[in-house]
Amino acid sequence: MTFGTAKEDAYRRDLTINSLFYNINTGSVEDLTGRGIEDLKSGKIVTPLPPKDTFLDDPLRVLRAIRFGARFGFVFEEELTKAAACDDVKNALAAKVSKERVGTEIDLMISGNQPVKAMTYIADLTLFWVVFTLHPKVEPTVSEECQGLCVAYLDAAWNLIQLIGGSSFTGEQRRLCLYAALFLPFRDTIYKDGKGKKVPVVNYIFRDSLKQKASDPETVIKIHRSLEKFLTLIPLLTSNDDTQPAEVDMGMELLDVPITSKLRVATGFLLLEVKEFWRAGLLLSTLLYPSDTDSTQDFLEKQFELDRRRDLFKAAEDAIVNLGLEKVWDLKPLVNGKDIMTVLHLKSGGPIVREWQQKLLAWQLAHPAGTVEECLDWMKETHSKRAKME
């Protein structure tokens, strides 16, 4: 084992802009590759050694080059671009680098200041399917060209967030909203696990391709599943007409709910599903609105009409806030499980108690000023009517 020199160390760095040393004795920056400062000033992404050699030594450097290029708006050297897209480097990235390291780099890109530019580079360098590998047996089949649509949805979501104002989203909400946008074309794509259970392919991308924390795919899948319901509610939330339809089709029964309260109840239940990520679901649903049109070509051609979508988002958001539902998940039930068991004369819980919990929650959403006594009276009356009918 021998010690290398500082110059040898500099040449083994990933990029010339990352090979600079600070001499604590002289208080000066030392550029041992002879071009680090020059590339930093001119905005170039260059490797100290031939790029293919640098990338094959550690293939993760390809993603680091992309991240720094996107972050600072620097330009890739032509030879670096060729090396990054060559089969040898792509195969090495897929075979030699742990998924955890890949996932960390992708997460830094998505959380950074230029996520769209980073994902565009990944797609342009034909690395998209190397990074975001899918399960070998997905249904329906995903085409190679789908990567363009993924980046287009990310682009639209990113620009819409900027237009709306970043303060509407926390850092974590923005991060997962952008992931949900990037994987939007996969929202109906599934694979079957070892037991034959259908699993969203987004789960596979996060857990197997990127090795991200389990809560990430769970949240993104919840956002995706909320979109159809948001698309149903948007025209009702943004309508200037005070009258409401007799039914709100949300895939659930809203029995014994006053017509004037159905929208509030349906919206409340939807927000309870996605909780603090409801704005992410609403934002992405505005990109798909109206649901009876195919927006695929528009997005590929970047015809986002973002001003119109921003106005749609703001109108729906204001309606939700005015309904008093902005943080509906903090709502405490007026009646607990023990109270329900007492009224129903039950000795233990079970499906009946859960059913009544949903009904009582619907009543509480329909009657925001209701009291515990009023809620219990309604429950007793409703239970009595059902018992007589049976």
Coordinates of N, CA and C in Angstrom, one line a residue, residues 145-265:
E145 N -40.7 5.2 -25.5 CA -41.0 6.6 -25.6 C -41.7 7.2 -24.4
C146 N -42.2 6.4 -23.5 CA -42.9 6.9 -22.4 C -42.1 7.9 -21.5
Q147 N -40.7 7.7 -21.6 CA -39.8 8.6 -20.8 C -40.1 10.1 -21.1
G148 N -40.4 10.4 -22.4 CA -40.6 11.8 -22.8 C -41.9 12.3 -22.1
L149 N -42.9 11.5 -22.0 CA -44.1 11.9 -21.3 C -43.9 12.1 -19.8
C150 N -43.0 11.3 -19.2 CA -42.7 11.4 -17.8 C -42.0 12.7 -17.5
V151 N -41.1 13.1 -18.4 CA -40.4 14.4 -18.2 C -41.3 15.5 -18.5
A152 N -42.2 15.4 -19.4 CA -43.1 16.5 -19.8 C -44.1 16.7 -18.6
Y153 N -44.6 15.7 -17.9 CA -45.4 15.9 -16.8 C -44.7 16.6 -15.6
L154 N -43.4 16.1 -15.4 CA -42.6 16.7 -14.4 C -42.4 18.2 -14.7
D155 N -42.1 18.5 -16.0 CA -41.9 19.9 -16.4 C -43.1 20.8 -16.1
A156 N -44.3 20.2 -16.5 CA -45.5 21.0 -16.2 C -45.8 21.2 -14.7
A157 N -45.6 20.1 -13.9 CA -45.8 20.2 -12.5 C -44.9 21.2 -11.9
W158 N -43.6 21.2 -12.2 CA -42.6 22.1 -11.7 C -42.9 23.5 -12.0
N159 N -43.3 23.8 -13.3 CA -43.6 25.2 -13.7 C -44.9 25.7 -13.0
L160 N -45.8 24.7 -12.8 CA -47.1 25.1 -12.2 C -46.9 25.5 -10.7
I161 N -46.0 24.7 -10.0 CA -45.6 25.0 -8.6 C -45.0 26.4 -8.5
Q162 N -44.1 26.7 -9.5 CA -43.5 28.0 -9.5 C -44.5 29.1 -9.7
L163 N -45.5 28.8 -10.6 CA -46.5 29.8 -10.9 C -47.5 30.1 -9.7
I164 N -47.8 29.0 -9.1 CA -48.7 29.0 -7.9 C -48.0 29.7 -6.7
G165 N -46.8 29.4 -6.6 CA -46.0 30.0 -5.5 C -45.5 28.9 -4.6
G166 N -44.2 28.7 -4.5 CA -43.6 27.6 -3.7 C -44.1 27.5 -2.3
S167 N -44.5 28.6 -1.7 CA -44.9 28.6 -0.3 C -46.1 27.7 0.0
S168 N -46.9 27.4 -1.1 CA -48.0 26.5 -0.9 C -47.7 25.1 -0.6
F169 N -46.4 24.7 -0.8 CA -45.9 23.4 -0.6 C -44.7 23.4 0.4
T170 N -44.6 22.4 1.3 CA -43.4 22.2 2.0 C -42.4 21.5 1.1
G171 N -41.1 21.4 1.6 CA -40.1 20.8 0.8 C -40.5 19.3 0.5
E172 N -41.0 18.6 1.5 CA -41.4 17.2 1.3 C -42.6 17.1 0.4
Q173 N -43.6 18.0 0.5 CA -44.7 17.9 -0.3 C -44.3 18.2 -1.8
R174 N -43.4 19.1 -2.0 CA -43.0 19.4 -3.4 C -42.2 18.2 -3.9
R175 N -41.3 17.6 -3.1 CA -40.5 16.5 -3.6 C -41.4 15.3 -4.0
L176 N -42.4 15.0 -3.2 CA -43.2 13.8 -3.6 C -44.3 14.2 -4.7
C177 N -44.6 15.5 -4.8 CA -45.5 15.9 -5.9 C -44.7 15.8 -7.2
L178 N -43.4 16.1 -7.2 CA -42.6 16.0 -8.4 C -42.4 14.5 -8.8
Y179 N -42.2 13.7 -7.8 CA -42.1 12.2 -8.1 C -43.4 11.7 -8.7
A180 N -44.5 12.1 -8.1 CA -45.8 11.7 -8.6 C -46.1 12.2 -10.0
A181 N -45.6 13.4 -10.3 CA -45.7 13.9 -11.7 C -44.8 13.1 -12.7
L182 N -43.6 12.8 -12.3 CA -42.6 12.1 -13.1 C -43.2 10.7 -13.4
F183 N -43.8 10.1 -12.4 CA -44.3 8.7 -12.6 C -45.8 8.7 -13.0
L184 N -46.4 9.8 -13.3 CA -47.8 9.9 -13.7 C -48.2 9.0 -14.8
P185 N -47.4 8.8 -15.8 CA -47.8 7.8 -16.9 C -47.9 6.4 -16.4
F186 N -47.3 6.1 -15.2 CA -47.3 4.7 -14.7 C -48.4 4.5 -13.7
R187 N -49.3 5.5 -13.5 CA -50.3 5.4 -12.4 C -51.2 4.2 -12.5
D188 N -51.4 3.7 -13.8 CA -52.3 2.5 -14.0 C -51.5 1.3 -14.3
T189 N -50.2 1.3 -14.2 CA -49.4 0.2 -14.5 C -49.1 -0.7 -13.3
I190 N -49.3 -2.0 -13.5 CA -49.1 -2.9 -12.3 C -48.2 -4.0 -12.7
Y191 N -47.8 -4.8 -11.7 CA -47.2 -6.1 -11.9 C -47.7 -7.0 -10.8
K192 N -47.5 -8.3 -11.0 CA -48.0 -9.3 -10.0 C -46.8 -9.8 -9.1
D193 N -47.0 -9.7 -7.8 CA -45.9 -10.2 -7.0 C -45.9 -11.8 -6.9
G194 N -45.1 -12.3 -6.0 CA -45.0 -13.8 -6.0 C -46.2 -14.5 -5.6
K195 N -47.2 -13.8 -5.0 CA -48.4 -14.4 -4.6 C -49.6 -14.1 -5.6
G196 N -49.2 -13.4 -6.7 CA -50.2 -13.1 -7.7 C -51.0 -11.8 -7.4
K197 N -50.5 -11.1 -6.4 CA -51.2 -9.8 -6.0 C -50.8 -8.7 -7.0
K198 N -51.7 -7.9 -7.4 CA -51.4 -6.8 -8.3 C -50.8 -5.6 -7.5
V199 N -49.7 -5.2 -7.9 CA -49.0 -4.1 -7.2 C -48.6 -3.0 -8.2
P200 N -48.9 -1.7 -7.8 CA -48.5 -0.6 -8.7 C -47.0 -0.6 -9.0
V201 N -46.6 -0.4 -10.2 CA -45.2 -0.5 -10.6 C -44.4 0.6 -10.0
V202 N -45.1 1.7 -9.6 CA -44.4 2.8 -8.8 C -43.8 2.3 -7.5
N203 N -44.4 1.3 -6.9 CA -43.9 0.7 -5.7 C -42.6 0.0 -6.0
Y204 N -42.5 -0.6 -7.2 CA -41.3 -1.3 -7.6 C -40.2 -0.3 -7.8
I205 N -40.5 0.8 -8.5 CA -39.5 1.8 -8.8 C -38.8 2.3 -7.6
F206 N -39.7 2.7 -6.6 CA -39.1 3.3 -5.4 C -38.4 2.2 -4.5
R207 N -38.9 1.0 -4.4 CA -38.4 0.1 -3.5 C -37.2 -0.7 -4.0
D208 N -37.3 -1.0 -5.3 CA -36.3 -1.9 -6.0 C -35.3 -1.1 -6.8
S209 N -35.8 -0.1 -7.6 CA -34.9 0.6 -8.5 C -34.1 1.7 -7.8
L210 N -34.8 2.3 -6.8 CA -34.1 3.5 -6.1 C -33.9 3.2 -4.6
K211 N -34.5 2.1 -4.1 CA -34.3 1.8 -2.7 C -34.6 2.9 -1.7
Q212 N -35.7 3.6 -2.0 CA -36.2 4.7 -1.2 C -37.0 4.2 0.0
K213 N -37.2 5.1 1.0 CA -38.0 4.7 2.2 C -39.4 4.3 1.8
A214 N -40.0 3.4 2.5 CA -41.3 2.8 2.2 C -42.4 3.8 2.1
S215 N -42.3 4.9 2.9 CA -43.4 5.8 2.9 C -43.5 6.6 1.6
D216 N -42.4 6.7 0.8 CA -42.4 7.4 -0.5 C -43.4 6.8 -1.5
P217 N -43.2 5.5 -1.8 CA -44.2 4.9 -2.8 C -45.6 4.9 -2.2
E218 N -45.8 4.7 -0.9 CA -47.1 4.8 -0.4 C -47.8 6.1 -0.6
T219 N -47.1 7.2 -0.4 CA -47.6 8.5 -0.6 C -47.9 8.8 -2.0
V220 N -46.9 8.5 -2.9 CA -47.1 8.8 -4.3 C -48.3 8.0 -4.9
I221 N -48.5 6.7 -4.5 CA -49.6 5.9 -4.9 C -50.9 6.5 -4.4
K222 N -50.9 7.0 -3.2 CA -52.1 7.7 -2.7 C -52.5 8.9 -3.5
I223 N -51.5 9.7 -3.9 CA -51.7 10.8 -4.7 C -52.3 10.4 -6.0
H224 N -51.7 9.4 -6.7 CA -52.2 8.9 -8.0 C -53.6 8.5 -7.8
R225 N -54.0 7.8 -6.8 CA -55.3 7.2 -6.6 C -56.3 8.3 -6.3
S226 N -55.9 9.5 -5.9 CA -56.8 10.6 -5.6 C -57.2 11.3 -6.8
L227 N -56.5 11.2 -7.9 CA -56.7 12.0 -9.1 C -58.1 11.9 -9.7
E228 N -58.6 10.7 -9.9 CA -59.9 10.5 -10.5 C -61.0 11.2 -9.6
K229 N -60.8 11.1 -8.3 CA -61.8 11.8 -7.4 C -61.7 13.3 -7.5
F230 N -60.5 13.8 -7.6 CA -60.3 15.2 -7.7 C -60.9 15.7 -9.0
L231 N -60.7 14.9 -10.1 CA -61.3 15.3 -11.4 C -62.8 15.4 -11.3
T232 N -63.4 14.5 -10.5 CA -64.9 14.6 -10.3 C -65.3 15.8 -9.5
L233 N -64.5 16.2 -8.6 CA -64.8 17.3 -7.7 C -64.5 18.7 -8.2
I234 N -63.5 18.8 -9.1 CA -63.0 20.1 -9.6 C -64.2 20.9 -10.1
P235 N -65.0 20.4 -11.1 CA -66.0 21.2 -11.6 C -67.1 21.7 -10.6
L236 N -67.3 20.9 -9.5 CA -68.2 21.2 -8.5 C -67.6 22.3 -7.5
L237 N -66.3 22.1 -7.2 CA -65.6 23.1 -6.4 C -65.4 24.4 -7.0
T238 N -65.3 24.5 -8.3 CA -65.0 25.7 -9.0 C -66.2 26.3 -9.6
S239 N -67.4 25.7 -9.4 CA -68.6 26.2 -10.0 C -69.1 27.5 -9.3
N240 N -69.6 28.4 -10.0 CA -70.2 29.6 -9.4 C -71.6 29.4 -9.0
D241 N -72.2 28.3 -9.3 CA -73.6 28.0 -8.9 C -73.6 27.4 -7.5
D242 N -74.4 28.0 -6.7 CA -74.5 27.5 -5.3 C -75.2 26.2 -5.1
T243 N -76.1 25.9 -6.1 CA -76.8 24.6 -6.0 C -75.8 23.4 -6.3
Q244 N -76.1 22.3 -5.6 CA -75.2 21.2 -5.8 C -76.0 20.0 -6.4
P245 N -75.4 19.1 -7.1 CA -76.0 17.9 -7.6 C -76.5 17.0 -6.5
A246 N -77.5 16.3 -6.8 CA -78.1 15.4 -5.8 C -77.1 14.3 -5.4
E247 N -76.2 13.9 -6.3 CA -75.2 12.9 -5.9 C -73.8 13.4 -6.4
V248 N -72.8 13.0 -5.6 CA -71.4 13.2 -6.0 C -70.8 11.8 -6.1
D249 N -70.5 11.4 -7.3 CA -70.0 10.1 -7.5 C -68.5 10.0 -7.0
M250 N -68.4 9.4 -5.8 CA -67.0 9.3 -5.3 C -66.7 7.8 -5.0
G251 N -67.5 6.9 -5.5 CA -67.3 5.5 -5.2 C -67.7 5.1 -3.8
M252 N -68.6 6.0 -3.2 CA -69.0 5.7 -1.8 C -70.5 6.2 -1.7
E253 N -71.2 5.6 -0.8 CA -72.6 6.0 -0.5 C -72.6 7.2 0.5
L254 N -73.3 8.2 0.2 CA -73.4 9.3 1.1 C -74.9 9.4 1.6
L255 N -75.3 8.3 2.3 CA -76.6 8.2 2.8 C -76.9 9.2 3.9
D256 N -78.1 9.7 4.0 CA -78.5 10.6 5.1 C -77.7 11.8 5.2
V257 N -77.0 12.2 4.1 CA -76.3 13.5 4.1 C -77.1 14.5 3.3
P258 N -77.4 15.7 3.9 CA -78.1 16.7 3.2 C -77.5 17.0 1.8
I259 N -78.3 17.3 0.8 CA -77.8 17.6 -0.5 C -76.8 18.7 -0.5
T260 N -77.1 19.7 0.3 CA -76.2 20.9 0.4 C -74.8 20.6 1.0
S261 N -74.7 19.4 1.6 CA -73.5 19.1 2.3 C -72.7 18.0 1.6
K262 N -73.3 17.4 0.6 CA -72.6 16.3 -0.1 C -71.2 16.6 -0.6
L263 N -71.1 17.8 -1.2 CA -69.8 18.2 -1.7 C -68.7 18.3 -0.6
R264 N -69.1 18.9 0.6 CA -68.2 19.0 1.7 C -67.8 17.6 2.2
V265 N -68.8 16.7 2.3 CA -68.5 15.4 2.8 C -67.6 14.6 1.9

